[in-house]
Amino acid sequence: MAKSIDVSDLNIYYGDFLAVEGVSMTIKARSVTAFIGPSGCGKSTFLRTLNRMHEVIPGAHVEGKVMVDGQSLYDPSVDPVEVRRMIGMVFQRPNPFPTMSIYENVLAGVRLNNKKLSKRDADDLVEKSLQGANLWNEVKDRLNKPGMGLSGGQQQRLCIARAIAVEPQILLMDEPCSALDPISTSAIEDLIHQLKEQYTIVIVTHNMQQAARVSEDTAFFNLAGAGKPGRLIEMNPTKKIFSVPDEEATEAYISGRFG
Amino acid sequence: MTTASVRTTSPKRRLGDVVFANLTRTAGALILVSLAGVAIFLTSEGLPAFGAKAGELQGHDNFLAYVAPLVFGTILAAVIALVIATPLALGVALAVSHYAPRRIATAIGYVIDLLAAVPSVVYGLWGIGFLGPKLIPIYQWLDEHLGFIPLFKGPASPTGRTIFTVGIVLAIMVLPIITAITREIFSQTPRLNEEAALALGATRWEMVRLSVLPYGRSGIVSAAMLGLGRALGETMAVALVLSASGVVTFNLISSTNPSTIAANIALSFPDSTGVARNALVASGLVLFVITFIVNFAARAVVARYEPGRKK
């Protein structure tokens, strides 16, 4: 069920402001693709266009094409709500629903899809999703406790469980470890390794070691200059990016000689 | 730094800080003093009424029998108001905070705030001169078709000056305060929670249900309670609109209606003397206590919901 994504000539706007310009790339199915680049270069913005979350900000819109397995995401006949059900997202800061229990948090997305679930199916799905997110053993005895009572790393894995419970085809992760300590980060990275068996994963990260550890392909974004839009500089297999990148700017960024 | 060293170096006391600290303390104390003053006045002036004999209290046997219908009317009118106003206020607040385009939302917000600035006597005049007469056909219809429900037993009031009309007028009067508070809370919903819902494929309404309403739950309760407090104490509009006869009835549309404490005081005070006057003050004390209880209840409810929320 994992799908590939084809982006061609995508321009992303906030109102009249062109934030990201001319991005074309192919994201392979069942693999991890990492986006790296300096702050403000548009990698998160670009990620959010892949499930049409970009447009929830008033005035935000895009030009260009995003195809998921041949279906255009921005076709007028496509309902953004359906897109988001198909393409899950995990955010920078863990955001479980504060008033819901762990159990209800996992089921939140499924309940939205108006599926009637028997108690047994719901239990099975919760267990499967939490196990999928490597959280089951830690929370199985307190499923009815509030999700906010977990540690930050556990909350983030709860959010991942919530995202995979609806069985999306693609999972987008926007700096999922930036608010977590190294141990929780390592738990999430292990999880990403497992998840790519089933899902197409796109991850934005500020941590280049993380990109090197988890991803097959890496895309480097950079600003063309102060006040200018962000651009995709280079996209290549991660091994190549971190050893012999095509572009000098990439080399400068990953070796710390930024500029 | 240890505690001892903090103590030894006494901080320099600046004149501005001292003056300001004392000003704020005085302001805080003043609130308590005035509240205590009101309570003492009500108790001392009202006390004789509690021992009043039959015949001194407009034909009631004792103070309890005198005040009970008034308490009933007060609460009934306020509850009708709240039942009408709360859903409406939530709708308006949601429209302003999450649905309407910014420019329209701001305009609606101003208009709602403006409602709060209209003097209550104007609402009273509107209720008696416009709303009441307009409602007469509706009351007649309710009486005819839904008369089997005790609430609409009738006979329908020929003037429209019923407790139901009062409830509607009060609802409009408490609408601004409930709307203003809930709107503020709704617009503070963390972006992160809203996006969590949207990213799962929630529609706008599902997003509101999943993130905005749970976040605003305690705010909604306290807003409704503040509205209730205002409706309980409202005097002028009720005194003008209601054709009261001091009965206890759930019949909302007839011309015999329970009066409310505040309206009863306003209407009877100028002509009363002696124990009757004490009884009015004592009924004021009862209202004071009810309002207190409502406020405490609101706080208790808010506190109960609080732990689920991240502080």
Coordinates of C-alpha atoms in Angstrom, one line a residue:
Chain A
M1 CA 0.0 0.0 0.0
A2 CA 3.0 2.3 0.2
K3 CA 3.1 4.8 -2.6
S4 CA 5.6 6.9 -4.4
I5 CA 5.4 10.7 -4.7
D6 CA 6.3 12.7 -7.8
V7 CA 6.7 16.5 -7.5
S8 CA 7.2 18.7 -10.5
D9 CA 7.9 22.4 -10.5
L10 CA 6.2 23.2 -7.3
N11 CA 6.1 26.8 -6.1
I12 CA 4.8 27.4 -2.6
Y13 CA 3.3 30.6 -1.5
Y14 CA 2.2 32.3 1.7
G15 CA -0.1 34.9 0.3
D16 CA 2.0 36.8 -2.3
F17 CA 5.3 35.6 -0.8
L18 CA 7.0 32.9 -2.7
A19 CA 8.5 30.7 0.0
V20 CA 9.8 27.7 -2.0
E21 CA 10.5 27.8 -5.7
G22 CA 10.6 25.2 -8.4
V23 CA 10.9 21.9 -6.5
S24 CA 10.9 18.7 -8.6
M25 CA 11.7 15.3 -7.0
T26 CA 10.7 11.7 -6.8
I27 CA 10.2 10.1 -3.5
K28 CA 10.4 6.3 -3.6
A29 CA 7.9 4.0 -2.0
R30 CA 8.9 1.9 1.0
S31 CA 11.9 3.9 1.8
V32 CA 12.9 6.8 4.0
T33 CA 13.6 10.2 2.4
A34 CA 15.2 12.9 4.5
F35 CA 15.0 16.7 3.9
I36 CA 17.9 18.6 5.4
G37 CA 18.9 22.3 5.2
P38 CA 19.2 25.4 7.3
S39 CA 16.3 26.9 9.2
G40 CA 13.8 28.8 7.0
C41 CA 14.8 27.1 3.8
G42 CA 11.3 25.8 3.3
K43 CA 11.8 22.1 4.0
S44 CA 8.9 21.9 6.5
T45 CA 6.8 24.1 4.2
F46 CA 7.5 21.7 1.4
L47 CA 6.7 18.7 3.6
R48 CA 3.3 20.2 4.5
T49 CA 2.4 20.5 0.8
L50 CA 2.6 16.8 0.5
N51 CA -0.5 16.2 2.5
R52 CA -2.2 19.6 1.8
M53 CA -1.6 20.8 5.4
H54 CA 0.1 23.9 3.9
E55 CA -3.2 25.4 2.9
V56 CA -4.7 25.4 6.4
I57 CA -2.8 28.7 6.9
P58 CA -4.9 31.5 5.5
G59 CA -3.6 32.7 2.1
A60 CA -1.2 29.8 1.6
H61 CA -1.3 28.0 -1.8
V62 CA 0.8 26.2 -4.3
E63 CA 1.5 26.1 -8.0
G64 CA 2.7 22.9 -9.7
K65 CA 2.1 19.3 -9.5
V66 CA 2.2 16.7 -6.7
M67 CA 1.4 13.2 -7.9
V68 CA 0.9 10.2 -5.6
D69 CA 0.9 7.0 -7.7
G70 CA -0.4 8.9 -10.7
Q71 CA -3.1 10.8 -8.8
S72 CA -2.7 14.5 -8.6
L73 CA -3.1 15.8 -5.0
Y74 CA -4.1 19.3 -6.1
D75 CA -6.7 18.3 -8.7
P76 CA -9.8 20.3 -8.0
S77 CA -11.8 17.1 -7.6
V78 CA -9.6 15.9 -4.7
D79 CA -10.8 16.6 -1.2
P80 CA -7.9 17.7 1.1
V81 CA -9.6 15.8 3.9
E82 CA -9.2 12.6 2.0
V83 CA -5.6 13.4 1.2
R84 CA -4.8 13.8 4.8
R85 CA -6.5 10.5 5.7
M86 CA -4.2 8.8 3.1
I87 CA -1.0 10.6 4.1
G88 CA -0.3 10.7 7.8
M89 CA 1.8 13.3 9.6
V90 CA 3.8 13.5 12.8
F91 CA 4.7 16.9 14.1
Q92 CA 7.8 18.5 15.6
R93 CA 6.3 18.6 19.1
P94 CA 4.2 15.7 20.3
N95 CA 0.6 16.6 20.2
P96 CA -1.7 14.0 21.6
F97 CA -5.2 15.2 22.2
P98 CA -5.0 16.5 25.8
T99 CA -8.4 15.4 27.0
M100 CA -8.2 11.9 25.6
S101 CA -6.8 8.7 27.0
I102 CA -4.0 6.8 25.4
Y103 CA -6.6 4.4 24.0
E104 CA -8.8 7.1 22.6
N105 CA -5.8 9.0 21.1
V106 CA -4.8 5.9 19.1
L107 CA -8.4 5.6 17.8
A108 CA -9.0 9.3 17.1
G109 CA -8.2 9.1 13.4
V110 CA -10.1 5.8 12.9
R111 CA -13.2 7.2 14.5
L112 CA -13.0 10.2 12.2
N113 CA -13.2 7.9 9.2
N114 CA -16.7 7.0 10.5
K115 CA -15.8 3.3 10.8
K116 CA -18.0 1.5 13.2
L117 CA -15.6 -0.6 15.3
S118 CA -16.6 -3.4 17.6
K119 CA -14.9 -3.3 21.0
R120 CA -12.8 -6.3 20.1
D121 CA -11.7 -4.7 16.7
A122 CA -10.9 -1.5 18.5
D123 CA -8.8 -3.3 21.1
D124 CA -6.9 -5.2 18.4
L125 CA -6.3 -2.1 16.4
V126 CA -5.0 -0.2 19.5
E127 CA -2.7 -3.0 20.4
K128 CA -1.4 -3.4 16.8
S129 CA -0.8 0.3 16.4
L130 CA 0.9 0.7 19.7
Q131 CA 3.0 -2.3 19.0
G132 CA 3.8 -0.8 15.6
A133 CA 5.0 2.3 17.4
N134 CA 7.0 0.3 19.9
L135 CA 4.9 1.7 22.8
W136 CA 2.7 -1.2 23.7
N137 CA 4.8 -2.7 26.4
E138 CA 5.2 0.6 28.2
V139 CA 1.5 1.6 28.2
K140 CA -0.5 -1.6 28.0
D141 CA -1.4 -1.4 31.7
R142 CA -2.6 2.2 31.6
L143 CA -4.4 2.6 28.3
N144 CA -7.2 4.6 30.0
K145 CA -4.8 7.2 31.4
P146 CA -4.5 10.5 29.7
G147 CA -2.0 10.7 26.8
M148 CA -0.5 13.8 28.3
G149 CA 0.8 11.8 31.2
L150 CA 3.4 10.1 29.1
S151 CA 7.0 11.3 28.7
G152 CA 7.8 13.4 25.6
G153 CA 9.3 10.5 23.7
Q154 CA 6.3 8.2 24.6
Q155 CA 3.9 11.0 23.5
Q156 CA 5.7 11.2 20.2
R157 CA 5.4 7.4 19.7
L158 CA 1.7 7.7 20.7
C159 CA 1.3 10.3 17.9
I160 CA 3.0 7.9 15.5
A161 CA 0.7 5.1 16.7
R162 CA -2.3 7.4 16.1
A163 CA -1.0 8.2 12.6
I164 CA -0.4 4.6 11.6
A165 CA -3.7 3.4 13.1
V166 CA -5.5 4.7 10.0
E167 CA -3.1 2.8 7.8
P168 CA -1.9 5.6 5.7
Q169 CA 0.1 5.1 2.5
I170 CA 2.7 7.7 3.3
L171 CA 4.0 9.0 6.7
L172 CA 5.3 12.5 6.9
M173 CA 7.5 13.5 9.8
D174 CA 8.3 17.0 10.6
E175 CA 11.4 17.0 12.8
P176 CA 9.9 14.3 15.0
C177 CA 12.9 14.1 17.3
S178 CA 13.8 17.7 17.8
A179 CA 12.0 18.0 21.1
L180 CA 13.3 14.6 22.4
D181 CA 16.3 13.4 24.4
P182 CA 18.8 11.0 22.7
I183 CA 17.3 7.9 24.1
S184 CA 13.8 8.7 22.9
T185 CA 15.3 9.8 19.6
S186 CA 17.0 6.5 19.2
A187 CA 13.7 4.7 19.9
I188 CA 12.0 6.7 17.2
E189 CA 14.8 6.1 14.7
D190 CA 14.5 2.3 15.4
L191 CA 10.8 2.7 14.7
I192 CA 11.4 4.5 11.5
H193 CA 13.6 1.6 10.3
Q194 CA 10.7 -0.8 11.0
L195 CA 8.0 1.4 9.5
K196 CA 9.7 1.7 6.2
E197 CA 8.9 -1.9 5.5
Q198 CA 5.3 -0.9 5.1
Y199 CA 5.2 2.9 4.6
T200 CA 6.8 5.5 2.4
I201 CA 8.4 7.8 5.0
V202 CA 9.5 11.4 4.5
I203 CA 11.3 13.0 7.4
V204 CA 12.5 16.6 7.9
T205 CA 15.4 16.8 10.2
H206 CA 17.9 19.4 11.5
N207 CA 20.2 16.6 12.5
M208 CA 22.5 15.5 9.7
Q209 CA 23.6 12.4 11.6
Q210 CA 20.0 11.4 11.9
A211 CA 19.4 11.8 8.2
A212 CA 22.5 9.7 7.5
R213 CA 21.3 7.0 10.0
V214 CA 17.7 6.6 8.9
S215 CA 17.3 7.6 5.2
E216 CA 18.0 6.0 1.8
D217 CA 17.7 9.3 0.0
T218 CA 18.4 12.8 1.1
A219 CA 17.3 16.1 -0.3
F220 CA 19.2 19.3 0.6
F221 CA 17.3 22.6 0.6
N222 CA 18.8 26.0 0.8
L223 CA 17.8 29.6 0.4
A224 CA 18.9 31.3 -2.8
G225 CA 19.8 34.3 -0.6
A226 CA 18.3 36.5 2.2
G227 CA 14.6 37.2 1.3
K228 CA 14.7 34.9 -1.6
P229 CA 12.7 31.7 -1.8
G230 CA 14.1 28.3 -0.7
R231 CA 15.1 25.8 -3.4
L232 CA 16.0 22.2 -3.7
I233 CA 19.7 22.1 -4.2
E234 CA 20.3 18.5 -4.6
M235 CA 18.7 15.1 -4.1
N236 CA 20.7 11.9 -4.1
P237 CA 21.1 8.7 -2.3
T238 CA 22.1 9.5 1.3
K239 CA 25.5 7.7 1.0
K240 CA 26.4 9.9 -2.0
I241 CA 25.2 13.1 -0.3
F242 CA 27.3 12.5 2.7
S243 CA 30.4 11.4 0.8
V244 CA 30.6 13.0 -2.7
P245 CA 27.7 15.4 -3.2
D246 CA 27.2 16.9 -6.6
E247 CA 26.9 20.4 -5.4
E248 CA 29.4 22.5 -3.6
A249 CA 26.7 24.1 -1.4
T250 CA 25.7 20.6 -0.1
E251 CA 29.3 19.8 0.7
A252 CA 29.7 23.1 2.5
Y253 CA 26.6 22.5 4.5
I254 CA 27.2 19.0 5.6
S255 CA 30.8 19.6 6.4
G256 CA 29.9 22.6 8.6
R257 CA 31.4 25.2 6.2
F258 CA 28.1 26.9 5.7
G259 CA 27.8 29.8 3.3
Chain B
M1 CA 23.3 31.5 47.1
T2 CA 22.0 30.4 50.5
T3 CA 18.9 31.7 52.3
A4 CA 21.1 33.3 55.0
S5 CA 23.0 35.4 52.6
V6 CA 19.7 36.6 51.0
R7 CA 18.6 37.7 54.4
T8 CA 21.7 39.6 55.3
T9 CA 21.7 41.7 52.2
S10 CA 18.3 43.4 52.6
P11 CA 17.2 44.6 49.2
K12 CA 17.0 48.3 48.6
R13 CA 13.4 49.4 49.0
R14 CA 12.5 51.6 46.2
L15 CA 9.8 54.3 46.8
G16 CA 7.9 53.4 43.6
D17 CA 7.7 49.7 44.5
V18 CA 6.4 50.5 48.0
V19 CA 3.8 52.9 46.8
F20 CA 2.6 50.5 44.1
A21 CA 2.6 47.5 46.4
N22 CA 0.4 49.4 48.9
L23 CA -1.9 50.7 46.2
T24 CA -2.6 47.2 44.9
R25 CA -3.0 45.9 48.5
T26 CA -5.5 48.6 49.3
A27 CA -7.4 47.8 46.1
G28 CA -7.5 44.1 47.0
A29 CA -8.6 44.8 50.6
L30 CA -11.3 47.2 49.4
I31 CA -13.0 44.5 47.5
L32 CA -13.2 42.3 50.6
V33 CA -14.4 45.2 52.8
S34 CA -17.2 46.2 50.4
L35 CA -18.3 42.6 50.0
A36 CA -18.3 42.1 53.8
G37 CA -20.2 45.4 54.1
V38 CA -22.9 44.3 51.7
A39 CA -23.2 40.9 53.5
I40 CA -23.5 42.6 56.9
F41 CA -26.1 45.1 55.7
L42 CA -28.2 42.3 54.1
T43 CA -28.0 40.1 57.2
S44 CA -28.7 42.8 59.8
E45 CA -31.5 44.5 57.9
G46 CA -33.0 41.2 56.7
L47 CA -32.9 39.5 60.1
P48 CA -36.3 40.6 61.4
A49 CA -38.0 39.1 58.4
F50 CA -37.0 35.6 59.4
G51 CA -39.1 35.8 62.5
A52 CA -42.0 37.5 60.8
K53 CA -45.5 36.4 61.6
A54 CA -48.3 35.5 59.1
G55 CA -50.1 38.6 57.8
E56 CA -46.9 40.7 57.7
L57 CA -45.6 39.2 54.5
Q58 CA -48.1 39.8 51.7
G59 CA -50.3 36.9 52.9
H60 CA -47.5 34.3 53.4
D61 CA -47.2 32.3 56.6
N62 CA -43.5 32.7 57.1
F63 CA -40.4 34.0 55.3
L64 CA -39.7 30.7 53.6
A65 CA -43.1 30.5 52.0
Y66 CA -42.6 34.1 50.9
V67 CA -39.3 33.7 49.3
A68 CA -39.6 30.2 47.8
P69 CA -41.7 31.3 44.8
L70 CA -39.4 34.1 44.2
V71 CA -36.3 31.9 44.2
F72 CA -38.1 29.5 41.9
G73 CA -39.0 32.3 39.4
T74 CA -35.4 33.7 39.6
I75 CA -33.9 30.3 38.8
L76 CA -36.5 29.4 36.1
A77 CA -35.9 32.7 34.2
A78 CA -32.2 32.3 34.4
V79 CA -32.2 28.7 33.3
I80 CA -34.4 29.5 30.3
A81 CA -32.0 32.3 29.4
L82 CA -29.0 30.0 29.7
V83 CA -30.6 27.2 27.7
I84 CA -31.2 29.6 24.9
A85 CA -28.0 31.7 25.2
T86 CA -25.3 29.1 25.7
P87 CA -25.7 27.2 22.4
L88 CA -26.2 30.4 20.5
A89 CA -23.1 32.0 22.2
L90 CA -21.0 28.9 21.4
G91 CA -22.1 29.1 17.8
V92 CA -21.2 32.8 17.5
A93 CA -17.9 32.3 19.3
L94 CA -17.0 29.4 17.0
A95 CA -18.0 31.4 13.9
V96 CA -15.9 34.3 15.0
S97 CA -12.9 32.3 16.0
H98 CA -12.8 29.5 13.4
Y99 CA -15.2 29.9 10.6
A100 CA -15.8 33.5 9.4
P101 CA -13.3 35.4 7.4
R102 CA -11.3 37.7 9.6
R103 CA -13.0 41.0 8.6
I104 CA -16.5 39.7 9.1
A105 CA -15.5 38.0 12.3
T106 CA -14.2 41.2 13.8
A107 CA -17.4 43.0 12.8
I108 CA -19.5 40.3 14.4
G109 CA -17.3 40.5 17.5
Y110 CA -17.9 44.3 17.8
V111 CA -21.7 43.9 17.4
I112 CA -21.8 41.3 20.1
D113 CA -19.8 43.5 22.4
L114 CA -22.1 46.3 21.6
L115 CA -25.1 44.2 22.9
A116 CA -23.4 44.3 26.3
A117 CA -23.4 48.1 26.2
V118 CA -27.2 48.4 25.8
P119 CA -28.8 49.5 29.1
S120 CA -31.0 46.8 30.6
V121 CA -34.0 49.2 30.7
V122 CA -33.8 49.3 26.9
Y123 CA -34.0 45.6 26.7
G124 CA -37.0 45.7 29.0
L125 CA -38.7 48.2 26.8
W126 CA -37.9 46.1 23.8
G127 CA -39.3 43.0 25.5
I128 CA -42.5 44.6 26.6
G129 CA -43.1 46.8 23.5
F130 CA -41.9 44.6 20.7
L131 CA -40.9 41.0 21.5
G132 CA -43.8 40.2 23.8
P133 CA -46.6 41.2 21.3
K134 CA -44.7 39.4 18.5
L135 CA -44.6 36.2 20.6
I136 CA -48.3 36.1 21.3
P137 CA -49.2 34.1 18.1
I138 CA -46.4 31.7 18.9
Y139 CA -47.6 31.2 22.4
Q140 CA -51.1 30.5 21.1
W141 CA -49.8 28.0 18.6
L142 CA -47.8 26.3 21.4
D143 CA -50.8 26.2 23.6
E144 CA -52.9 24.7 20.9
H145 CA -50.5 22.1 19.5
L146 CA -48.1 21.3 22.4
G147 CA -50.5 22.0 25.2
F148 CA -50.1 18.5 26.5
I149 CA -46.5 19.4 27.6
P150 CA -46.8 21.0 31.0
L151 CA -44.4 23.8 29.9
F152 CA -47.0 25.0 27.3
K153 CA -50.2 24.3 29.2
G154 CA -51.5 27.8 28.7
P155 CA -53.9 29.5 28.5
A156 CA -51.6 31.6 26.4
S157 CA -50.9 35.1 27.7
P158 CA -52.7 37.8 25.7
T159 CA -49.9 40.3 26.4
G160 CA -46.9 38.1 25.8
R161 CA -45.5 39.2 29.1
T162 CA -44.5 35.7 30.2
I163 CA -41.6 34.2 31.9
F164 CA -40.6 32.7 28.6
T165 CA -40.4 36.2 27.1
V166 CA -38.3 37.2 30.0
G167 CA -36.0 34.2 29.4
I168 CA -35.5 35.3 25.8
V169 CA -34.7 38.9 26.8
L170 CA -32.3 37.7 29.4
A171 CA -30.7 35.3 26.9
I172 CA -29.9 38.2 24.7
M173 CA -28.5 40.1 27.6
V174 CA -26.2 37.3 28.7
L175 CA -25.2 36.4 25.2
P176 CA -22.3 39.0 25.0
I177 CA -20.5 37.8 28.1
I178 CA -20.7 34.1 27.2
T179 CA -19.7 34.8 23.7
A180 CA -16.8 37.1 24.6
I181 CA -15.3 34.5 27.1
T182 CA -15.7 31.4 24.9
R183 CA -14.5 33.3 21.8
E184 CA -11.3 34.2 23.7
I185 CA -10.8 30.6 24.9
F186 CA -11.5 29.1 21.4
S187 CA -9.0 31.4 19.7
Q188 CA -6.4 30.3 22.2
T189 CA -6.6 26.7 21.2
P190 CA -3.1 25.5 20.5
R191 CA -2.3 25.4 16.8
L192 CA -0.6 22.1 17.4
N193 CA -3.8 20.5 18.7
E194 CA -5.8 21.8 15.7
E195 CA -3.2 20.5 13.3
A196 CA -3.1 17.2 15.0
A197 CA -6.8 16.8 14.1
L198 CA -6.5 18.2 10.6
A199 CA -3.6 16.0 9.8
L200 CA -5.6 12.9 10.7
G201 CA -8.1 14.0 8.1
A202 CA -10.6 15.8 10.2
T203 CA -13.1 18.1 8.6
R204 CA -13.4 21.6 10.0
W205 CA -16.2 20.6 12.4
E206 CA -14.4 17.4 13.4
M207 CA -11.4 19.5 14.2
V208 CA -13.5 21.8 16.4
R209 CA -14.9 18.7 18.1
L210 CA -11.6 17.1 18.6
S211 CA -9.4 20.0 19.7
V212 CA -11.3 23.3 20.2
L213 CA -14.2 22.2 22.3
P214 CA -12.2 19.9 24.7
Y215 CA -9.7 22.6 25.1
G216 CA -12.4 25.2 25.9
R217 CA -14.5 23.0 28.1
S218 CA -13.7 24.6 31.4
G219 CA -14.0 28.0 29.8
I220 CA -17.4 27.2 28.4
V221 CA -18.6 26.2 31.9
S222 CA -17.3 29.3 33.6
A223 CA -18.7 31.5 30.8
A224 CA -22.1 29.9 31.2
M225 CA -21.9 30.3 35.0
L226 CA -21.0 34.0 34.7
G227 CA -23.9 34.4 32.3
L228 CA -26.1 32.6 34.8
G229 CA -24.9 35.0 37.5
R230 CA -25.9 38.0 35.4
A231 CA -29.3 36.5 34.5
L232 CA -30.1 35.8 38.2
G233 CA -29.4 39.3 39.2
E234 CA -31.0 41.1 36.3
T235 CA -33.7 43.5 37.6
M236 CA -34.9 46.2 35.2
A237 CA -35.7 44.1 32.2
V238 CA -37.6 41.5 34.2
A239 CA -39.5 44.1 36.3
L240 CA -40.7 45.7 33.0
V241 CA -41.5 42.6 31.0
L242 CA -42.9 40.1 33.5
S243 CA -46.5 40.1 34.5
A244 CA -45.9 38.4 37.8
S245 CA -48.3 36.9 40.3
G246 CA -46.0 35.1 42.7
V247 CA -47.0 31.5 41.8
V248 CA -44.9 28.4 41.4
T249 CA -45.5 27.0 38.0
F250 CA -43.6 25.5 35.1
N251 CA -46.2 26.8 32.7
L252 CA -44.0 29.1 30.6
I253 CA -46.6 30.9 28.4
S254 CA -49.5 31.9 30.7
S255 CA -50.3 35.3 32.2
T256 CA -49.7 34.0 35.7
N257 CA -45.9 33.9 36.2
P258 CA -43.6 33.5 39.1
S259 CA -41.7 36.7 39.9
T260 CA -38.0 37.0 40.5
I261 CA -36.2 38.2 43.6
A262 CA -34.6 41.2 41.9
A263 CA -37.7 42.3 40.1
N264 CA -39.8 41.9 43.2
I265 CA -37.4 44.1 45.2
A266 CA -37.4 46.8 42.5
L267 CA -41.2 46.8 42.2
S268 CA -42.1 46.5 45.9
F269 CA -39.4 48.4 47.8
P270 CA -40.7 52.0 47.3
D271 CA -44.1 51.1 48.8
S272 CA -43.1 48.9 51.6
T273 CA -42.3 49.6 55.3
G274 CA -41.4 47.7 58.4
V275 CA -41.2 44.0 58.3
A276 CA -42.2 43.9 54.6
R277 CA -39.1 46.0 53.9
N278 CA -37.0 43.7 56.0
A279 CA -38.4 40.7 54.0
L280 CA -37.3 42.4 50.8
V281 CA -33.8 42.8 52.1
A282 CA -33.7 39.3 53.3
S283 CA -34.8 38.1 49.9
G284 CA -31.8 40.1 48.6
L285 CA -29.6 38.1 50.9
V286 CA -31.0 34.9 49.5
L287 CA -30.2 36.1 46.0
F288 CA -26.7 37.0 47.2
V289 CA -26.2 33.5 48.5
I290 CA -27.5 31.9 45.3
T291 CA -25.1 33.9 43.2
F292 CA -22.3 32.9 45.6
I293 CA -23.2 29.3 45.2
V294 CA -23.3 29.5 41.4
N295 CA -19.9 31.1 41.4
F296 CA -18.4 28.5 43.7
A297 CA -20.0 25.7 41.6
A298 CA -18.5 27.2 38.5
R299 CA -15.1 27.2 40.1
A300 CA -15.5 23.6 41.3
V301 CA -16.4 22.5 37.8
V302 CA -13.5 24.3 36.3
A303 CA -11.1 22.9 38.9
R304 CA -12.4 19.4 38.2
Y305 CA -11.7 19.7 34.5
E306 CA -8.3 21.3 35.0
P307 CA -6.0 18.3 35.6
G308 CA -6.7 17.0 32.1
R309 CA -5.3 20.1 30.7
K310 CA -1.6 20.9 30.3
K311 CA -0.7 23.8 32.6

